[in-house]
Short mmCIF file of C-alpha atoms and ligand atoms in Angstrom, two decimals:
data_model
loop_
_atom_site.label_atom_id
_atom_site.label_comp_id
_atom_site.label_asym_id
_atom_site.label_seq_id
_atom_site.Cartn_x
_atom_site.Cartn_y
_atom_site.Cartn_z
CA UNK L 519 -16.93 -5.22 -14.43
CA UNK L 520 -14.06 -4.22 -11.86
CA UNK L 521 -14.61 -3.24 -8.21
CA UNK L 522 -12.10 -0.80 -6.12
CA UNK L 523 -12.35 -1.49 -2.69
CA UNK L 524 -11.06 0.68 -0.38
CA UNK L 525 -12.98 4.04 -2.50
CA UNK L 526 -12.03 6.46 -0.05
CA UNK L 527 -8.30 5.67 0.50
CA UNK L 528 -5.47 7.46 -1.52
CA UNK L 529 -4.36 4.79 -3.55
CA UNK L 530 -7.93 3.18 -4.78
CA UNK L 531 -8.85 7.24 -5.43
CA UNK L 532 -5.90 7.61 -7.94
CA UNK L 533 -7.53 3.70 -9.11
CA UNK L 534 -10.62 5.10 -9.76
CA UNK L 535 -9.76 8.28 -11.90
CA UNK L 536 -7.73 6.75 -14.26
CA UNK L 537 -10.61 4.57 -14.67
CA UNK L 538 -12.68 7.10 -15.49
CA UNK L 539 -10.89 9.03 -17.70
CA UNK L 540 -10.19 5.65 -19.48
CA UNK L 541 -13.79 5.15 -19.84
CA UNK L 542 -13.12 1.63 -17.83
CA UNK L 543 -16.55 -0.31 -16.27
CA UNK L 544 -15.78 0.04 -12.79
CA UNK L 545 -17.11 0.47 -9.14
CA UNK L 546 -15.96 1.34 -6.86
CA UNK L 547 -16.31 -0.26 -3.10
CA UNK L 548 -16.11 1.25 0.98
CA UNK L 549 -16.35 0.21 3.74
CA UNK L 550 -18.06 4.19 4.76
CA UNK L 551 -20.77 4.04 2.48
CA UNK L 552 -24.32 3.52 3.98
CA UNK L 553 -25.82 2.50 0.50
CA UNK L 554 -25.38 1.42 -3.33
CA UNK L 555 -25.00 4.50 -4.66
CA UNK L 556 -24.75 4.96 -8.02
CA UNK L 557 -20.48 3.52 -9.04
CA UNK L 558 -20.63 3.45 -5.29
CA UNK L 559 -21.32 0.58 -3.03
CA UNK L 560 -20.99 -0.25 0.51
CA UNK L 561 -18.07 -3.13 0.91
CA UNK L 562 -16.93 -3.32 4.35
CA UNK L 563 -14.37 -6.57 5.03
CA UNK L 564 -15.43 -6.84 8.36
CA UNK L 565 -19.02 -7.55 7.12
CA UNK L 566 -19.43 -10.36 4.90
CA UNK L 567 -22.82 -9.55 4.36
CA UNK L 568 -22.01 -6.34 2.04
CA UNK L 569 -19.36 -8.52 0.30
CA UNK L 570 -21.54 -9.40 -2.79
CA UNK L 571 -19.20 -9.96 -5.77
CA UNK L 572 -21.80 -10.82 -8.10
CA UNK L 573 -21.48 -9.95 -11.76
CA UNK L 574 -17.98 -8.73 -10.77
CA UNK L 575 -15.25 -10.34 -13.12
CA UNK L 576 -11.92 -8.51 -11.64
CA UNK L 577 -11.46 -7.33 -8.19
CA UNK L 578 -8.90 -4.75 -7.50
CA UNK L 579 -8.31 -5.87 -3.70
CA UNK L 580 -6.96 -3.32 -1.75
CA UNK L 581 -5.24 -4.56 1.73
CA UNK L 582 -7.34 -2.69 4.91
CA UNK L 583 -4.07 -3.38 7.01
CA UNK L 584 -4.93 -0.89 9.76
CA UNK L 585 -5.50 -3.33 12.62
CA UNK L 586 -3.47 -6.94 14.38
CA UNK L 587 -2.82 -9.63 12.36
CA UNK L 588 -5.94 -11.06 13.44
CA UNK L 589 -8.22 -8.30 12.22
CA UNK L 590 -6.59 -7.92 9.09
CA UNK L 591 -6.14 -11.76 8.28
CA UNK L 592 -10.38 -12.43 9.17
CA UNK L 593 -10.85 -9.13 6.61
CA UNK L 594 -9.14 -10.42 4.05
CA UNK L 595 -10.07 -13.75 4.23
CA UNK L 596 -14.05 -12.97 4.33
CA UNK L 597 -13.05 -11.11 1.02
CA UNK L 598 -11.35 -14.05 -0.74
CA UNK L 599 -14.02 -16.36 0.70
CA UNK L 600 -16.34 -13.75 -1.11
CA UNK L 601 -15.00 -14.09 -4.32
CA UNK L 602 -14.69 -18.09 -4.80
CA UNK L 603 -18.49 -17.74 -3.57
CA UNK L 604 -19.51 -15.09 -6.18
CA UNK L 605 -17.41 -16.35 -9.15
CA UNK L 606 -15.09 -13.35 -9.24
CA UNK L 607 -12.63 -14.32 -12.27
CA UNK L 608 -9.65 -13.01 -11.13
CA UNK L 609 -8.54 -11.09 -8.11
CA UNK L 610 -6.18 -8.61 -7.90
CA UNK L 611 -4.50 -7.62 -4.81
CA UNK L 612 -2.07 -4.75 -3.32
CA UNK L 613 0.31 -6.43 -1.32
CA UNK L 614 4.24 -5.59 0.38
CA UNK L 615 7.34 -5.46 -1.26
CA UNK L 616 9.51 -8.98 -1.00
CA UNK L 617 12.04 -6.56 1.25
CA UNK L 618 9.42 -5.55 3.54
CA UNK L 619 9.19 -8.89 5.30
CA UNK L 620 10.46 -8.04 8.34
CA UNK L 621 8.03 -5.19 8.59
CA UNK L 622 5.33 -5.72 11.32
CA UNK L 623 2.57 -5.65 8.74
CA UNK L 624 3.96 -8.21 6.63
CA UNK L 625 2.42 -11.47 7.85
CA UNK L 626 -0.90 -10.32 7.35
CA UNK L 627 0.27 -10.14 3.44
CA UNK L 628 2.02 -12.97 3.25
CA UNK L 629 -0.79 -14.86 4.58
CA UNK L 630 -3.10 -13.06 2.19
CA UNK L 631 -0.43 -14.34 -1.00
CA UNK L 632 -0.74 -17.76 0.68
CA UNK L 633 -4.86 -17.89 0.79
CA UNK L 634 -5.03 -16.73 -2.63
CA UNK L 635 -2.71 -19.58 -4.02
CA UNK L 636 -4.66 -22.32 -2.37
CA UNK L 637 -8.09 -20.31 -3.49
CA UNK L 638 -9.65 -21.32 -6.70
CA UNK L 639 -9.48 -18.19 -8.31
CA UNK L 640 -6.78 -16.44 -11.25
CA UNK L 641 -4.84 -14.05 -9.08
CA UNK L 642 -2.46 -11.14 -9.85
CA UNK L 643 0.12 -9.71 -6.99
CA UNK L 644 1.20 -6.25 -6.47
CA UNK L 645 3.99 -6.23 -4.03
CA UNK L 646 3.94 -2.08 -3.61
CA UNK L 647 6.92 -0.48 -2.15
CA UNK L 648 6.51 1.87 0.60
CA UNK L 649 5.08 5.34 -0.53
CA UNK L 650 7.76 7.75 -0.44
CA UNK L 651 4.68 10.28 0.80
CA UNK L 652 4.55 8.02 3.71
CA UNK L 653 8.37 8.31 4.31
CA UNK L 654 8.24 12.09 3.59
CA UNK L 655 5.34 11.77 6.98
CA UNK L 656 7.40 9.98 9.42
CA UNK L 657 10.40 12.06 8.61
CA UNK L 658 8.80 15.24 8.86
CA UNK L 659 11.38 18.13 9.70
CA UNK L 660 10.10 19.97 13.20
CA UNK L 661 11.83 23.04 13.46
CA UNK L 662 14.10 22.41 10.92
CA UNK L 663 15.30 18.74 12.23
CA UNK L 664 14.61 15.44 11.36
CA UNK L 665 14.40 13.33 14.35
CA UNK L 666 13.36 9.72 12.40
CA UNK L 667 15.60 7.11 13.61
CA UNK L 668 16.01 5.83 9.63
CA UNK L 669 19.92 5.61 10.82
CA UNK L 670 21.68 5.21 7.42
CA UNK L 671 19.68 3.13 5.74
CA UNK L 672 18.47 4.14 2.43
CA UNK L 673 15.10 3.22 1.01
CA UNK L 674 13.51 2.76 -2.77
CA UNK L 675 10.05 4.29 -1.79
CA UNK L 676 7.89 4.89 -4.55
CA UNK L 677 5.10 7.36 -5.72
CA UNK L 678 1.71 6.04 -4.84
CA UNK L 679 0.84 7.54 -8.36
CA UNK L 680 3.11 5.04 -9.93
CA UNK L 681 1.60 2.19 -8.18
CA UNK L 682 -2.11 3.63 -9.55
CA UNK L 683 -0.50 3.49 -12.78
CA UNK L 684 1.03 0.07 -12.50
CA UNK L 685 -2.30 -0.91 -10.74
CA UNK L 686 -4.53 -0.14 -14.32
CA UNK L 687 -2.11 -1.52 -16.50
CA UNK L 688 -2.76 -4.69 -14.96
CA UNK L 689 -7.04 -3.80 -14.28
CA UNK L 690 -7.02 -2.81 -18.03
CA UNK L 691 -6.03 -6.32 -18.83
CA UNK L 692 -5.86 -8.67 -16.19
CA UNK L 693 -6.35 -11.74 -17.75
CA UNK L 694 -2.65 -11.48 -19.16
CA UNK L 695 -1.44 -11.03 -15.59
CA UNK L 696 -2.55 -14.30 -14.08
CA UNK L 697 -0.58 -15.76 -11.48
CA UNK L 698 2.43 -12.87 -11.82
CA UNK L 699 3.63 -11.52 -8.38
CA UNK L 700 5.10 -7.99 -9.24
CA UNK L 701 7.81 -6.47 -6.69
CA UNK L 702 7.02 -2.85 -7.19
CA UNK L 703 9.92 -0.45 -5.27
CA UNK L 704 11.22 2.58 -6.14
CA UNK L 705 13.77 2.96 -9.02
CA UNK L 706 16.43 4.68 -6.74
CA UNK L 707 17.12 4.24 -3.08
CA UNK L 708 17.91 7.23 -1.13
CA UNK L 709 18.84 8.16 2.47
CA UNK L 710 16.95 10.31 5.08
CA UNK L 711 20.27 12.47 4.93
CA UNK L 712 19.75 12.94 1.13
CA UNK L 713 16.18 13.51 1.73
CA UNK L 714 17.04 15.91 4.80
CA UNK L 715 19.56 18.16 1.92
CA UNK L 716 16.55 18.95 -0.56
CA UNK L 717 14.17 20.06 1.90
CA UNK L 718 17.05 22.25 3.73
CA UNK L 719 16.41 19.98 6.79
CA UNK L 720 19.07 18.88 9.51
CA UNK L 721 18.78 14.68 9.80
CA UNK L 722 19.70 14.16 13.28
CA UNK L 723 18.14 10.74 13.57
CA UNK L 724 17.44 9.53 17.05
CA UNK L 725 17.65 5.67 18.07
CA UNK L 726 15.11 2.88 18.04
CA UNK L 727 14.94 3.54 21.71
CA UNK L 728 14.02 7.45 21.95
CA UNK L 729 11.79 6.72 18.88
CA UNK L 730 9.80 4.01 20.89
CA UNK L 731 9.98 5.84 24.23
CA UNK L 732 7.96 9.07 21.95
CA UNK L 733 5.31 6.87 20.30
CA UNK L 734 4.12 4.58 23.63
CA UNK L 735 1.29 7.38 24.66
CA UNK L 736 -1.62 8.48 22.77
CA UNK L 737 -3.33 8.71 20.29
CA UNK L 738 -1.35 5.91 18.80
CA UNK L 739 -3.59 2.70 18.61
CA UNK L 740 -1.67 -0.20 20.70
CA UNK L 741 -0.83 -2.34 17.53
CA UNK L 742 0.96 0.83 15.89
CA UNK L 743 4.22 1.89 17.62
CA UNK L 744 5.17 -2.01 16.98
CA UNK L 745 4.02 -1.31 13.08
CA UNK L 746 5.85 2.20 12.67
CA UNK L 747 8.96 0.84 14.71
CA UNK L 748 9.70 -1.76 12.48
CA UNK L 749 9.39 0.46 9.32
CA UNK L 750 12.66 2.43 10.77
CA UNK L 751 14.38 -0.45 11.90
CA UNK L 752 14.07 -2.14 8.29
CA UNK L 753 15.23 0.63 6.46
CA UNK L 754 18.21 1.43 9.27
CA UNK L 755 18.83 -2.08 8.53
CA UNK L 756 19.05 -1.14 4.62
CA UNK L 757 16.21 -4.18 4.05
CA UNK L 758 14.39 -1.74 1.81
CA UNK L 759 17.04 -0.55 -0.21
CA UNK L 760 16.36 -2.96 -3.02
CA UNK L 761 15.41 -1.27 -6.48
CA UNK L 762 15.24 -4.25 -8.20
CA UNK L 763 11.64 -5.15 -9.77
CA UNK L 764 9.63 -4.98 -11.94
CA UNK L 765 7.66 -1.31 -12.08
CA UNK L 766 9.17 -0.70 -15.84
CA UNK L 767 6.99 -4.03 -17.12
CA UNK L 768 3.75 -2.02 -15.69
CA UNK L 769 4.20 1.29 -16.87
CA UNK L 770 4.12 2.70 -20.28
CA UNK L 771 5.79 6.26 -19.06
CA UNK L 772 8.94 6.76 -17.01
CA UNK L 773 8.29 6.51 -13.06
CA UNK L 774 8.07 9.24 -10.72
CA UNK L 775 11.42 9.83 -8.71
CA UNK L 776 10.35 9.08 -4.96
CA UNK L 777 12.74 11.12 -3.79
CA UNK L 778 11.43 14.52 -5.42
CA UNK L 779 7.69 13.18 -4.09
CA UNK L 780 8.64 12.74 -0.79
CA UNK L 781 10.25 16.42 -0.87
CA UNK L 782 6.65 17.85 -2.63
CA UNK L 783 4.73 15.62 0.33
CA UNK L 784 6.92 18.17 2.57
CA UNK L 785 6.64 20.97 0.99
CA UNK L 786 2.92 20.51 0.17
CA UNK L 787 2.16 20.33 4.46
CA UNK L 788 4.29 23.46 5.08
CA UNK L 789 6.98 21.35 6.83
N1 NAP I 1417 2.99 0.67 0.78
C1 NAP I 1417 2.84 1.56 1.76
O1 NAP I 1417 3.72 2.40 2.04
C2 NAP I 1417 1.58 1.61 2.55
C3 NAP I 1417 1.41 2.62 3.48
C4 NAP I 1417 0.22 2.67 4.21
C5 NAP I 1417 -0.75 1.69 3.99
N2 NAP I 1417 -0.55 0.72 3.06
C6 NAP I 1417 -1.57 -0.33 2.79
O2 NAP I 1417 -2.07 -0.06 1.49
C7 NAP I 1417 -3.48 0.19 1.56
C8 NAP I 1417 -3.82 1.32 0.61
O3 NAP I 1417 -3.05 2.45 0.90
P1 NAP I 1417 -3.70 3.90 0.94
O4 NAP I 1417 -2.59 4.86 0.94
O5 NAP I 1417 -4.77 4.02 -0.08
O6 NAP I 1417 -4.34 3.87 2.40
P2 NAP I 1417 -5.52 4.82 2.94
O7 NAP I 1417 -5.59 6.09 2.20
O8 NAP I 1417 -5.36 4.88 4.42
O9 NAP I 1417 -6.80 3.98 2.57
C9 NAP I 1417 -7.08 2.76 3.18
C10 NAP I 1417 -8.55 2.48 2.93
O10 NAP I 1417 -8.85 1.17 3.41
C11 NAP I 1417 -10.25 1.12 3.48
N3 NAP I 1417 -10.70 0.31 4.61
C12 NAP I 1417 -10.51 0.54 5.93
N4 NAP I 1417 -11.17 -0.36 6.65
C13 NAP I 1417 -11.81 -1.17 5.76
C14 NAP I 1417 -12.66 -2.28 5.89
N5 NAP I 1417 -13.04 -2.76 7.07
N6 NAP I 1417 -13.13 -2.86 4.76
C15 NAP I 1417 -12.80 -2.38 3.56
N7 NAP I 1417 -11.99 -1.34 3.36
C16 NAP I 1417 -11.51 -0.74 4.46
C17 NAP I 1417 -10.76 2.55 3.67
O11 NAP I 1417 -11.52 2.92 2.52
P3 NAP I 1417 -13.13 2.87 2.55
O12 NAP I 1417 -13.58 3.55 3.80
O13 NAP I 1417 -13.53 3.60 1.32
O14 NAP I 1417 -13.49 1.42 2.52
C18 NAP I 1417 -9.49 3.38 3.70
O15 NAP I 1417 -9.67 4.62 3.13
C19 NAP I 1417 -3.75 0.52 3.04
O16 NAP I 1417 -5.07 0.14 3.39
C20 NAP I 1417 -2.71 -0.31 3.76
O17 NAP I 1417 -3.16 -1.65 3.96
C21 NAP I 1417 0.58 0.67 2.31
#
């Protein structure tokens, strides 16, 4: 049996379908639910009561990185401290791209990689890219201009969809993925000016300093500005430009361009 934590989110959703519709054994796990509901149960990291593993062989471990390093670190180590206790066989978990380390939310992965060496448990690694739907967010055109201070960095974001893909291929078999640490970015790299060209946008990116200035009221949470201003500096910086990985080895079709879903992410919001 496989649980999806994380039910509700966007990437354990596309999980969880192509489960289904390959007839897999799975739940699925979140932190919302009030009860076991039928495939769904109640798993909520900051609770280690509701993290009961038992009779689960493979967990598909899905980072709740919305908080400080503290938060996220206690979450994820309850959930690893879950799974030597319940006898999970192998644990499979969505962390950042190799590139990404300078990102704010980075340390809170690495230290999850580190845990789940020293754990006893078979582990697989799923360095994801960033989303290019996330990218195709933050640079959202307002009238017509892009204000993201992405400079000229270019970045290999890829389709969540391909990471759902890559994700089964690994859930469908997971014992022949033990102790592999996939880098997952997108095939090509492209820059915001690129991405500003199909969507009949003007890129006029601002600098790290009007970006901050814009994002210190609310409704930001306080940990967030520093998360979302390190995402532009490390692609201005052209740390996420790397396409080298290792997506073709997980998926049996050809990937998703991220450039053409960041431009449907647009176009799909009426920007
Ligand atoms: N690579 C990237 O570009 C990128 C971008 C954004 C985020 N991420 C990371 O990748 C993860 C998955 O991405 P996504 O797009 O699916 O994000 P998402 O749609 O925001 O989903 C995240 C899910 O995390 C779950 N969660 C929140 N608090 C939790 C808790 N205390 N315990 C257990 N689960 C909790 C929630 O699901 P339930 O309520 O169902 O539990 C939530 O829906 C995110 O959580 C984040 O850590 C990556």
């Amino acid at each position: 049996m496989i649980l999806i934590t994380g039910g509700s989110g966007h990437l354990s959703s596309l999980v969880a379908a192509r489960m289904e519709r390959l007839g897999l054994d799975y739940v699925v796990g979140s932190h919302a639910a009030r009860s076991a509901d039928g495939r769904r149960r109640r798993i909520d990291f900051d609770d280690p009561a509701t993290l009961d593993f038992s009779g689960i062989d493979t967990l598909f471990m899905v980072s709740a990185g919305y908080g400080e390093d503290d938060v996220v670190i206690r979450r994820h180590d309850n959930v690893v401290s879950a799974a030597e206790t319940c006898g999970v066989r192998q644990l499979v978990y969505t962390s950042l791209i190799g590139g990404g380390d300078h990102l704010g939310f980075a340390l809170a992965h690495r230290w999850t990689e580190r845990r789940l060496r020293a754990s006893g448990l078979s582990w697989t690694i799923l360095r994801n890219g960033l989303y290019a739907e996330l990218i195709a967010a933050l640079a959202m055109p307002e009238n017509g201009v892009i204000r993201a201070p992405f400079g000229d960095g270019s970045i290999a974001a890829i389709a969540r969809e391909d990471l759902a893909d890559a994700a089964v291929t690994v859930l469908t078999n997971p014992a022949s993925h033990i102790g592999r640490i996939y880098e997952l970015p997108g095939r090509r790299a492209w820059p915001l000016s690129q991405f500003a060209r199909e969507i009949g946008a003007e890129y006029r990116p601002a600098s790290l300093e009007e970006a901050r200035r814009g994002l210190s009221s609310p409704p930001l949470l306080p940990f967030q500005p520093a998360m979302l201003m390190s995402i532009y500096s490390a692609v201005s910086a052209g740390f996420l430009a790397d396409t080298l990985g290792d997506l073709e080895q997980l998926l049996t079709t050809d990937p998703r361009d991220g450039l053409d879903v960041a431009c449907r992410a647009v176009a799909r919001s009426g920007g």
